[in-house]
Amino acid sequence: RIGSATSLSSAVVNSRLQELVKLFKERTEKVKEKLTDLDITSDDESPTASPAKPAPATAPVPPPGGEPEGDKPVGDEHYCEMLCCTFKYQPWLDHLKNYQFPSSIDPLTNLMYVLWLFFVVMAWNWNCWLIPVRWAFPYQTPSNIHCWLLVDYLCDLIYLLDILVFQTRLQFVQGGDIITDKKAMKVNYLQSQRFKMDIVCLLPLDFFYFKVGVNPLLRFPRCLKYMAFFEFNNRLESILSKAYIYRVIRTTAYLLYSLHVNSCLYYWASAYEGLGSTTWVYDGEGNSYIRCYYWAVKTLITIGGLPDPKTLFEIVFQLVNYFTGVFAFSIMIGQMRDVVGAATAGQTYYRSCMDNTIKYMNFYKIPKTVQNRVKMWYEYTWHSQGMLDELELLVQLPDKMRLDIAINVNYNIVSKVALFQGCDRQMIFDMLKRLKSVVYLPNDYVCKKGEIGREMYIIQAGQVQVLGGPDGKTVLVTLKAGSVFGEISLLAAGGGNRRTANVIAHGFANLFILDKKDLNEILVHYPESQKLLRKKAKKMLKNNKLKDEKRAPRDLLIIPPKADTPKLFRAALAAMGRRGGKGPLAQLQRRLKELKEMQA
């Protein structure tokens, strides 16, 4: 009993000492790892200082009968009392006084310039739509002539400001450089075709009003500012998320304008022949514009049912109208078809791919369960991404732009992966371009236990579950968006380590995949990062093995295996044996021999 109690106490002390030694070793390795990582990552950029916090919007109310604490701000202060608080503000007149017009304008990205083009286009539309109406219909009268002239000269002012203020400040590209010099921008505009058209637009033909009267046709040159209209279309389509809607509206406006001009010509022809003089001309009853517009619609769309022309002028006018109507209407229909076709090109491609896949599965008699899952994948991928393969879209972009998009989409997730912390930043950028997006359906296996791991997974959207246990169906952990798994297999030796658990998609899951082959091609150019990654991978594999050993079930032994005898204790036993083999140490030595024989 004394021997067994002594051996038990020595075994407890021995095991405790071994645990302490193990903890000290792990702590030493962690310190060494931190020092090593600090040396490797010394080339990284230093963290930037956080921006200064803006001043609070509310100013403290000065205490009654005293001055406010702190330094007094320079300049006048304006306060606006609202409820219980006093807000500091600057009058809007000061904002206007302090505003400085930009010396140069980027026509591609400046939203203020797009807004200005909108006003220019509105002035251009006023001239294009109202000049024919005022010329043909009797809507311009001496009683309202001042209103027409007021809006006309307001539009002329917009044209003039566009020439003097905006067009002379537009940046341009010369020899690959963006020119922002004031003199160079002005010379570039004065030498352009647009300047010549702008000068023609503002020809002062209004002086002929004193001789022939206020004739709207003298303002026809104002309609030649069409370049601003097409530029506005390009700029607006570049900032709209659904530009095809605007294209449909613009094409419809083309058709309506054609009918508008035709109705004006028809009223002019009726007035030339005499209102109500024949059955073909306008009879002068009802709203003149609505009646003439109705006639123009029936003519251009070639509906028919119109009265036959009587005179030679009416016959020629109707022939030209029919020919123009067929030609213009066919152009409008073709353009509308192109606009709608471009808007639904992706949907058409998706339907075509899905139909071809279904035809293929029906030909080879694929089970219905598999066909339903394939259809579900097509539908979810299209509705979640708007496309079937993101690489088809990005392959047309330059390498730098693909990198910019990949950084904004994936960098925040990849930079948090422990395996890649401390690596070269450019290596991570190259790795981002190799990520592939894959959609998994509910209960799809992402990876199975025992298979060779050759890729790493990053969860972009959805959840995955790690299964384990005796039956392989117990949910060990649920990984959500932003989580990473399978990263150790990228650098494992011997063709990749085997998966230790099943991973299935819990619902629809969108994952980014990085292949081991792609990573190896990248690491060839970054040897320092390759060394660091391999070192971290070995450490993570070692930790996983230790965890597996702890989780592994132990054999039920009558007498568990004994820990190694300490060297000092063995030396004491040896010395006691040389003295004659008496005493408690000799009894412990004999007891240890008996235990060894029993274990054998």
XYZ file of C-alpha atoms in Angstrom:
600
model
C 0.000 0.000 0.000
C 2.846 2.396 0.842
C 4.534 1.580 -2.508
C 1.385 1.997 -4.562
C 0.586 5.356 -2.885
C 4.117 6.610 -3.472
C 4.089 5.552 -7.145
C 0.692 7.208 -7.633
C 1.878 10.505 -6.138
C 5.062 10.452 -8.214
C 3.017 9.806 -11.360
C 0.741 12.809 -10.613
C 3.731 15.058 -9.999
C 5.415 13.774 -13.138
C 2.366 14.395 -15.312
C 1.961 17.887 -13.877
C 5.594 18.710 -14.592
C 5.219 17.455 -18.172
C 2.174 19.693 -18.693
C 4.088 22.705 -17.402
C 7.013 21.946 -19.716
C 4.599 21.645 -22.646
C 2.986 24.990 -21.824
C 6.379 26.691 -21.594
C 7.353 25.261 -24.990
C 4.153 26.507 -26.616
C 4.656 29.952 -25.119
C 8.238 30.055 -26.398
C 7.124 29.039 -29.884
C 4.465 31.782 -29.915
C 7.013 34.431 -28.963
C 9.392 33.202 -31.669
C 6.550 33.226 -34.224
C 5.657 36.834 -33.376
C 9.274 37.933 -33.696
C 9.610 36.123 -37.023
C 6.387 37.644 -38.401
C 7.516 41.107 -37.304
C 10.699 40.772 -39.330
C 8.935 39.485 -42.391
C 6.178 42.082 -42.425
C 8.489 45.031 -41.862
C 8.161 46.047 -45.539
C 4.416 46.595 -45.241
C 2.990 50.038 -45.265
C 2.740 51.774 -41.936
C -0.777 52.364 -40.725
C -2.116 55.771 -41.617
C -3.241 58.098 -38.914
C -6.937 58.248 -38.380
C -8.539 61.432 -39.679
C -9.319 64.120 -37.216
C -12.791 64.068 -35.886
C -15.017 66.823 -37.269
C -16.222 69.529 -34.995
C -19.595 68.842 -33.402
C -22.621 70.379 -35.067
C -23.854 71.928 -31.858
C -22.076 74.778 -30.148
C -22.116 74.980 -26.384
C -24.476 77.566 -24.958
C -22.489 80.203 -23.045
C -23.305 80.260 -19.362
C -25.399 83.186 -18.192
C -23.403 86.156 -17.064
C -20.055 84.780 -18.159
C -17.874 83.963 -21.133
C -17.782 80.457 -22.610
C -14.868 78.305 -21.632
C -12.049 77.769 -24.068
C -10.645 79.976 -26.802
C -13.028 82.163 -28.750
C -13.390 81.235 -32.432
C -12.041 83.683 -34.942
C -14.694 85.555 -36.929
C -18.385 86.071 -36.432
C -20.578 83.268 -35.164
C -24.221 82.778 -36.077
C -26.616 80.864 -33.868
C -30.068 79.478 -34.583
C -32.150 78.635 -31.519
C -34.310 75.542 -31.970
C -36.218 73.987 -29.052
C -33.712 73.528 -26.253
C -30.496 73.508 -28.312
C -28.497 76.210 -30.039
C -27.038 75.215 -33.404
C -24.156 76.965 -35.029
C -24.563 77.665 -38.734
C -23.210 79.822 -41.519
C -25.615 81.934 -43.599
C -26.295 80.753 -47.153
C -25.107 84.079 -48.509
C -21.645 83.352 -47.145
C -21.694 79.995 -48.914
C -22.474 81.718 -52.176
C -19.740 84.298 -51.636
C -17.147 81.664 -50.795
C -18.086 79.311 -53.646
C -15.441 79.093 -56.341
C -16.309 77.785 -59.774
C -13.916 74.975 -60.791
C -11.154 75.999 -63.154
C -11.489 72.713 -65.069
C -14.361 70.246 -65.455
C -14.100 66.533 -66.094
C -16.884 65.848 -68.631
C -16.900 62.110 -67.890
C -17.405 62.090 -64.120
C -18.592 65.556 -63.052
C -22.287 65.339 -62.123
C -22.603 69.124 -62.091
C -21.738 69.152 -65.796
C -24.396 66.511 -66.470
C -26.933 68.677 -64.657
C -25.922 71.667 -66.750
C -26.300 69.623 -69.937
C -29.826 68.830 -68.809
C -30.709 72.539 -68.839
C -29.026 72.984 -72.223
C -31.033 70.073 -73.631
C -34.239 71.506 -72.201
C -33.544 74.803 -73.998
C -32.768 72.882 -77.202
C -36.023 70.908 -76.898
C -37.960 74.152 -76.445
C -36.677 75.375 -79.791
C -37.095 72.047 -81.604
C -40.685 71.469 -80.454
C -42.089 75.018 -80.294
C -40.595 76.649 -83.391
C -42.637 74.412 -85.814
C -45.802 74.928 -83.737
C -45.454 78.730 -83.673
C -44.697 78.769 -87.396
C -47.610 76.568 -88.522
C -50.384 77.062 -85.936
C -51.868 80.434 -84.957
C -50.737 80.133 -81.339
C -48.327 83.095 -81.404
C -50.420 86.259 -81.179
C -49.605 89.922 -80.439
C -51.163 89.518 -76.996
C -48.775 86.782 -75.859
C -45.707 87.575 -77.975
C -43.803 88.907 -74.933
C -44.091 85.508 -73.162
C -42.689 83.664 -76.188
C -39.801 86.120 -76.538
C -38.987 85.943 -72.820
C -38.527 82.170 -72.920
C -36.652 82.407 -76.251
C -34.057 84.786 -74.882
C -33.762 82.758 -71.672
C -32.805 79.774 -73.841
C -30.320 81.988 -75.714
C -28.775 82.955 -72.371
C -28.305 79.256 -71.517
C -26.632 78.730 -74.900
C -24.315 81.684 -74.273
C -23.348 80.529 -70.767
C -22.590 77.082 -72.121
C -20.112 78.596 -74.588
C -18.429 81.094 -72.247
C -18.421 79.250 -68.916
C -18.601 75.483 -69.391
C -17.206 74.495 -72.787
C -14.006 76.500 -72.272
C -13.325 74.611 -69.021
C -13.716 71.040 -70.258
C -10.717 68.781 -69.783
C -9.476 66.780 -72.761
C -6.949 64.049 -73.471
C -3.881 64.770 -75.589
C -1.123 62.224 -76.054
C -2.487 60.142 -73.183
C -2.371 63.070 -70.720
C -5.391 64.858 -69.220
C -5.010 68.549 -70.027
C -6.292 70.941 -67.331
C -4.542 74.153 -68.393
C -7.004 77.036 -68.893
C -5.443 78.359 -72.062
C -5.076 74.889 -73.599
C -8.714 73.991 -72.819
C -9.933 77.230 -74.366
C -7.846 76.756 -77.513
C -9.034 73.162 -77.840
C -12.684 74.273 -77.736
C -12.153 77.157 -80.195
C -10.583 74.752 -82.693
C -13.299 72.096 -82.373
C -16.275 71.480 -84.630
C -18.603 72.032 -81.716
C -17.544 75.673 -81.360
C -18.430 76.357 -84.975
C -21.873 74.796 -84.523
C -22.417 76.763 -81.306
C -21.629 80.026 -83.108
C -24.064 79.132 -85.896
C -26.720 78.376 -83.277
C -26.492 81.925 -81.917
C -26.587 83.811 -85.213
C -28.423 87.096 -84.433
C -31.171 86.666 -86.991
C -33.563 88.220 -84.511
C -32.652 91.648 -85.899
C -34.775 90.776 -88.940
C -37.786 90.977 -86.602
C -37.749 94.741 -87.169
C -38.202 94.193 -90.910
C -40.346 91.031 -91.341
C -41.933 90.769 -87.899
C -41.511 88.093 -85.248
C -41.147 85.051 -87.506
C -40.260 81.848 -85.549
C -38.395 80.437 -88.565
C -35.639 82.983 -87.958
C -34.822 80.998 -84.810
C -34.330 77.745 -86.686
C -30.488 77.826 -86.232
C -31.109 77.312 -82.506
C -32.060 73.724 -83.331
C -28.512 72.976 -84.572
C -27.179 72.470 -81.042
C -27.716 68.726 -81.338
C -24.205 67.846 -80.121
C -25.187 68.795 -76.571
C -28.183 66.456 -76.837
C -26.087 63.444 -77.870
C -23.447 64.224 -75.230
C -26.144 64.385 -72.574
C -27.434 60.974 -73.701
C -23.985 59.417 -73.345
C -23.316 60.933 -69.921
C -26.750 60.035 -68.570
C -26.549 56.414 -69.781
C -23.164 56.022 -68.086
C -24.561 56.921 -64.644
C -27.921 55.134 -64.858
C -28.179 51.602 -63.494
C -30.877 50.693 -66.029
C -29.959 52.738 -69.087
C -32.216 50.728 -71.397
C -35.282 52.396 -69.841
C -33.984 55.784 -70.927
C -33.211 54.420 -74.395
C -36.795 53.219 -74.773
C -38.111 56.632 -73.666
C -35.753 58.409 -76.079
C -36.767 56.231 -79.023
C -40.435 56.845 -78.227
C -39.702 60.589 -78.150
C -38.168 60.313 -81.635
C -41.400 58.806 -82.927
C -43.557 61.402 -81.191
C -41.422 64.231 -82.591
C -41.767 62.865 -86.124
C -45.548 62.866 -85.711
C -45.341 66.373 -84.221
C -43.493 67.797 -87.230
C -45.859 66.002 -89.628
C -48.898 67.483 -87.908
C -47.385 70.975 -88.231
C -46.726 70.411 -91.940
C -50.284 69.166 -92.457
C -51.772 72.294 -90.869
C -49.476 74.476 -92.980
C -50.585 72.610 -96.124
C -54.243 72.990 -95.097
C -53.794 76.702 -94.514
C -51.994 77.030 -97.846
C -54.864 75.311 -99.675
C -57.499 76.954 -97.504
C -59.083 75.506 -94.389
C -62.103 73.407 -95.351
C -61.606 74.077 -99.086
C -61.479 70.331 -99.899
C -62.244 67.090 -98.106
C -58.522 66.338 -97.694
C -57.486 69.468 -95.776
C -58.231 70.305 -92.156
C -61.723 71.723 -91.858
C -60.958 74.148 -89.030
C -63.213 72.513 -86.427
C -62.188 71.396 -82.925
C -58.671 71.610 -81.510
C -56.445 72.199 -84.498
C -53.299 70.557 -83.054
C -55.098 67.406 -81.829
C -56.928 66.937 -85.165
C -53.758 67.411 -87.200
C -51.776 65.120 -84.903
C -54.423 62.430 -85.350
C -54.116 62.772 -89.118
C -50.286 62.528 -88.861
C -50.517 59.316 -86.824
C -52.783 57.649 -89.407
C -50.484 58.770 -92.225
C -47.081 57.839 -90.792
C -48.256 54.498 -89.426
C -50.103 53.903 -92.747
C -53.351 52.921 -91.065
C -55.386 54.154 -94.024
C -58.955 55.432 -94.121
C -57.897 58.969 -95.116
C -59.740 61.060 -97.702
C -58.219 61.097 -101.164
C -56.271 64.203 -102.169
C -57.875 66.350 -104.856
C -55.297 68.826 -106.149
C -51.787 68.216 -107.466
C -50.280 69.825 -104.350
C -52.267 67.521 -102.110
C -51.268 64.423 -104.118
C -47.562 65.295 -104.017
C -47.763 66.133 -100.320
C -49.495 62.835 -99.548
C -47.014 60.777 -101.591
C -44.075 62.327 -99.820
C -45.855 61.795 -96.519
C -46.501 58.123 -97.186
C -42.923 57.477 -98.276
C -41.504 59.350 -95.267
C -43.938 57.579 -92.943
C -42.960 54.091 -94.077
C -39.271 54.929 -93.937
C -39.398 56.662 -90.524
C -41.711 54.116 -88.930
C -39.548 51.172 -90.045
C -36.471 52.900 -88.594
C -38.231 53.502 -85.284
C -39.419 49.896 -85.059
C -35.929 48.587 -85.820
C -34.340 50.876 -83.257
C -36.894 49.890 -80.628
C -36.189 46.231 -81.341
C -32.451 46.810 -80.894
C -32.994 48.654 -77.618
C -35.255 45.966 -76.177
C -32.976 43.204 -77.500
C -29.914 44.774 -75.845
C -31.833 45.172 -72.594
C -32.905 41.510 -72.545
C -29.711 40.002 -74.010
C -28.693 38.492 -70.671
C -32.133 37.028 -70.071
C -32.130 35.526 -73.562
C -28.704 33.946 -73.007
C -29.860 32.509 -69.678
C -32.971 30.969 -71.250
C -30.943 29.551 -74.129
C -28.422 27.890 -71.785
C -31.171 26.471 -69.603
C -33.130 25.099 -72.595
C -30.020 23.452 -74.062
C -29.177 21.871 -70.706
C -32.713 20.507 -70.297
C -32.628 19.086 -73.826
C -29.286 17.395 -73.048
C -30.629 15.861 -69.795
C -33.782 14.613 -71.515
C -31.734 13.029 -74.292
C -29.649 11.033 -71.799
C -32.675 10.333 -69.554
C -31.261 11.979 -66.441
C -33.472 11.369 -63.352
C -36.032 14.038 -62.590
C -34.539 14.752 -59.169
C -31.233 15.708 -60.764
C -33.001 17.760 -63.440
C -34.924 19.685 -60.811
C -31.727 20.527 -58.938
C -30.080 21.717 -62.162
C -33.068 23.963 -62.903
C -32.966 25.275 -59.337
C -29.261 26.100 -59.741
C -29.905 28.018 -62.956
C -32.747 30.033 -61.445
C -30.975 30.899 -58.185
C -27.676 31.782 -59.899
C -29.415 34.068 -62.369
C -31.588 35.833 -59.806
C -28.789 36.272 -57.258
C -25.972 37.313 -59.613
C -27.758 38.498 -62.746
C -25.393 36.298 -64.783
C -24.263 32.693 -64.972
C -20.494 33.297 -64.971
C -18.855 36.427 -63.585
C -15.593 35.697 -65.421
C -17.285 36.210 -68.792
C -18.052 39.787 -67.790
C -14.683 40.605 -66.213
C -12.534 39.017 -68.932
C -13.197 42.030 -71.186
C -11.738 44.474 -68.655
C -8.036 45.336 -68.355
C -6.031 43.583 -65.673
C -5.845 46.694 -63.475
C -9.626 47.190 -63.517
C -10.242 43.518 -62.699
C -7.911 43.929 -59.739
C -9.784 47.034 -58.529
C -13.100 45.189 -58.666
C -11.657 42.117 -56.919
C -10.185 44.268 -54.125
C -13.510 45.968 -53.429
C -15.393 42.646 -53.441
C -13.057 40.178 -51.724
C -10.134 41.921 -50.013
C -11.863 42.494 -46.664
C -12.614 38.774 -46.410
C -9.272 37.380 -47.606
C -7.206 39.785 -45.493
C -8.811 38.325 -42.336
C -7.648 34.770 -43.099
C -5.021 33.851 -40.478
C -2.992 31.915 -43.029
C -2.409 34.988 -45.222
C -1.735 37.559 -42.491
C 1.789 38.936 -42.809
C 2.123 37.984 -46.501
C 3.080 40.341 -49.280
C 0.150 42.640 -50.106
C 0.737 42.287 -53.851
C 0.613 38.502 -53.505
C -2.842 38.806 -51.961
C -3.913 41.109 -54.799
C -2.799 38.524 -57.379
C -4.652 35.844 -55.453
C -7.906 37.852 -55.483
C -8.015 37.707 -59.280
C -7.930 33.890 -59.194
C -10.995 33.463 -56.977
C -13.938 31.713 -58.638
C -17.563 32.118 -57.579
C -19.613 28.913 -57.163
C -23.221 28.516 -56.011
C -24.229 25.471 -53.918
C -27.801 24.330 -53.459
C -29.279 23.294 -50.085
C -27.715 20.046 -48.742
C -25.054 20.018 -51.466
C -21.715 18.589 -50.308
C -18.992 21.222 -50.521
C -16.374 18.640 -49.545
C -16.507 15.098 -48.171
C -14.550 13.374 -45.457
C -11.520 11.484 -46.753
C -11.147 13.259 -50.092
C -7.982 15.128 -51.016
C -8.310 18.867 -50.407
C -7.034 21.006 -53.275
C -8.908 24.266 -52.701
C -9.850 26.839 -50.117
C -13.391 28.168 -49.639
C -14.579 31.665 -48.662
C -18.246 32.105 -47.842
C -19.625 35.123 -49.656
C -23.323 34.582 -48.847
C -25.281 31.861 -47.061
C -24.152 29.287 -44.489
C -22.403 25.902 -44.462
C -22.409 23.215 -41.780
C -19.501 21.015 -40.704
C -20.723 17.481 -39.947
C -19.014 14.878 -37.784
C -19.670 12.394 -35.012
C -19.984 8.608 -35.206
C -22.713 8.749 -37.859
C -21.199 11.696 -39.723
C -24.439 13.711 -39.423
C -23.864 15.661 -36.229
C -23.521 19.428 -36.842
C -20.229 20.404 -35.241
C -20.261 24.077 -36.282
C -22.148 26.415 -38.639
C -20.023 28.814 -40.680
C -21.588 32.066 -41.872
C -20.733 34.723 -44.475
C -17.111 35.860 -44.206
C -15.848 32.549 -42.790
C -13.006 30.603 -44.415
C -12.311 26.868 -44.389
C -9.985 24.470 -46.195
C -7.057 26.920 -46.217
C -4.557 24.383 -44.827
C -4.984 22.109 -47.857
C -3.482 24.753 -50.152
C 0.017 24.254 -48.746
C -0.135 20.679 -47.433
C 2.548 18.371 -48.773
C 1.976 15.083 -50.554
C -0.795 16.232 -52.909
C -2.996 17.727 -50.206
C -4.324 16.614 -46.883
C -7.482 14.613 -46.590
C -10.694 16.225 -45.404
C -11.542 15.308 -41.834
C -15.268 16.113 -41.964
C -18.194 16.588 -44.316
C -19.213 20.137 -45.192
C -22.667 20.754 -46.654
C -24.515 23.899 -47.712
C -27.236 24.973 -45.298
C -29.597 26.612 -47.752
C -28.261 28.411 -50.813
C -24.583 29.295 -50.416
C -22.357 31.387 -52.644
C -18.679 30.524 -52.140
C -15.397 31.801 -53.541
C -12.911 29.032 -54.370
C -9.119 29.365 -54.607
C -7.446 26.429 -56.322
C -4.133 25.038 -55.095
C -2.644 25.171 -58.594
C -3.409 28.881 -58.914
C -1.816 29.622 -55.541
C 1.360 27.717 -56.459
C 1.679 29.731 -59.677
C 1.456 32.930 -57.645
C 3.919 31.871 -54.913
C 6.665 31.304 -57.486
C 7.107 35.082 -57.618
C 6.933 35.597 -53.831
C 9.470 33.282 -52.138
C 9.358 35.038 -48.748
C 5.590 34.717 -48.559
C 5.884 31.095 -49.624
C 8.214 30.334 -46.702
C 5.896 32.073 -44.263
C 2.841 30.242 -45.568
C 4.487 26.845 -45.366
C 5.627 27.551 -41.821
C 2.124 28.575 -40.765
C 0.597 25.588 -42.554
C 2.885 23.166 -40.690
C 1.979 24.751 -37.387
C -1.752 24.584 -38.130
C -1.442 20.950 -39.217
C 0.422 20.147 -36.002
C -2.291 21.767 -33.904
C -4.967 19.835 -35.786
C -3.152 16.557 -35.156
C -2.925 17.307 -31.447
C -6.640 18.049 -31.364
C -7.366 14.799 -33.183
C -5.256 12.860 -30.698
C -7.190 14.372 -27.799
C -10.524 13.581 -29.453
C -9.487 10.026 -30.451
C -10.959 7.292 -28.187
C -8.425 5.507 -25.964
C -8.212 1.717 -25.434
C -9.596 0.509 -22.119
C -6.599 -0.914 -20.224
C -6.609 -2.421 -16.770
C -3.437 -0.531 -15.965
C -2.898 2.633 -18.059
C 0.575 3.226 -19.522
C 3.003 4.904 -17.170
C 4.693 8.139 -17.949
C 8.463 8.244 -18.353
C 10.414 8.145 -15.101
C 12.307 11.396 -14.413
C 16.083 11.189 -14.802
C 16.758 12.361 -11.268
C 14.441 9.706 -9.856
C 16.122 6.990 -11.957
C 19.537 8.123 -10.708
C 18.311 7.875 -7.097
C 16.955 4.360 -7.727
C 20.248 3.283 -9.264
C 22.218 4.627 -6.285
C 19.892 2.859 -3.853
C 20.316 -0.409 -5.699
C 24.081 -0.152 -5.395
C 23.739 0.302 -1.636
C 22.029 -3.008 -1.086
C 18.436 -2.708 -2.209
C 16.860 -1.835 1.127
C 14.535 0.940 2.030
C 11.433 2.471 0.431
C 13.241 3.327 -2.848
C 14.225 -0.282 -3.334
C 10.631 -1.336 -2.778
C 9.487 1.247 -5.389
C 12.043 -0.128 -7.836
C 10.784 -3.668 -7.407
C 7.198 -2.415 -7.753
C 8.059 -0.635 -11.056
C 9.549 -3.858 -12.436
C 6.378 -5.733 -11.570
C 4.259 -3.079 -13.335
C 6.423 -3.310 -16.464
C 6.007 -7.101 -16.539
C 2.236 -6.785 -16.172
C 2.031 -4.206 -18.976
C 4.101 -6.450 -21.226
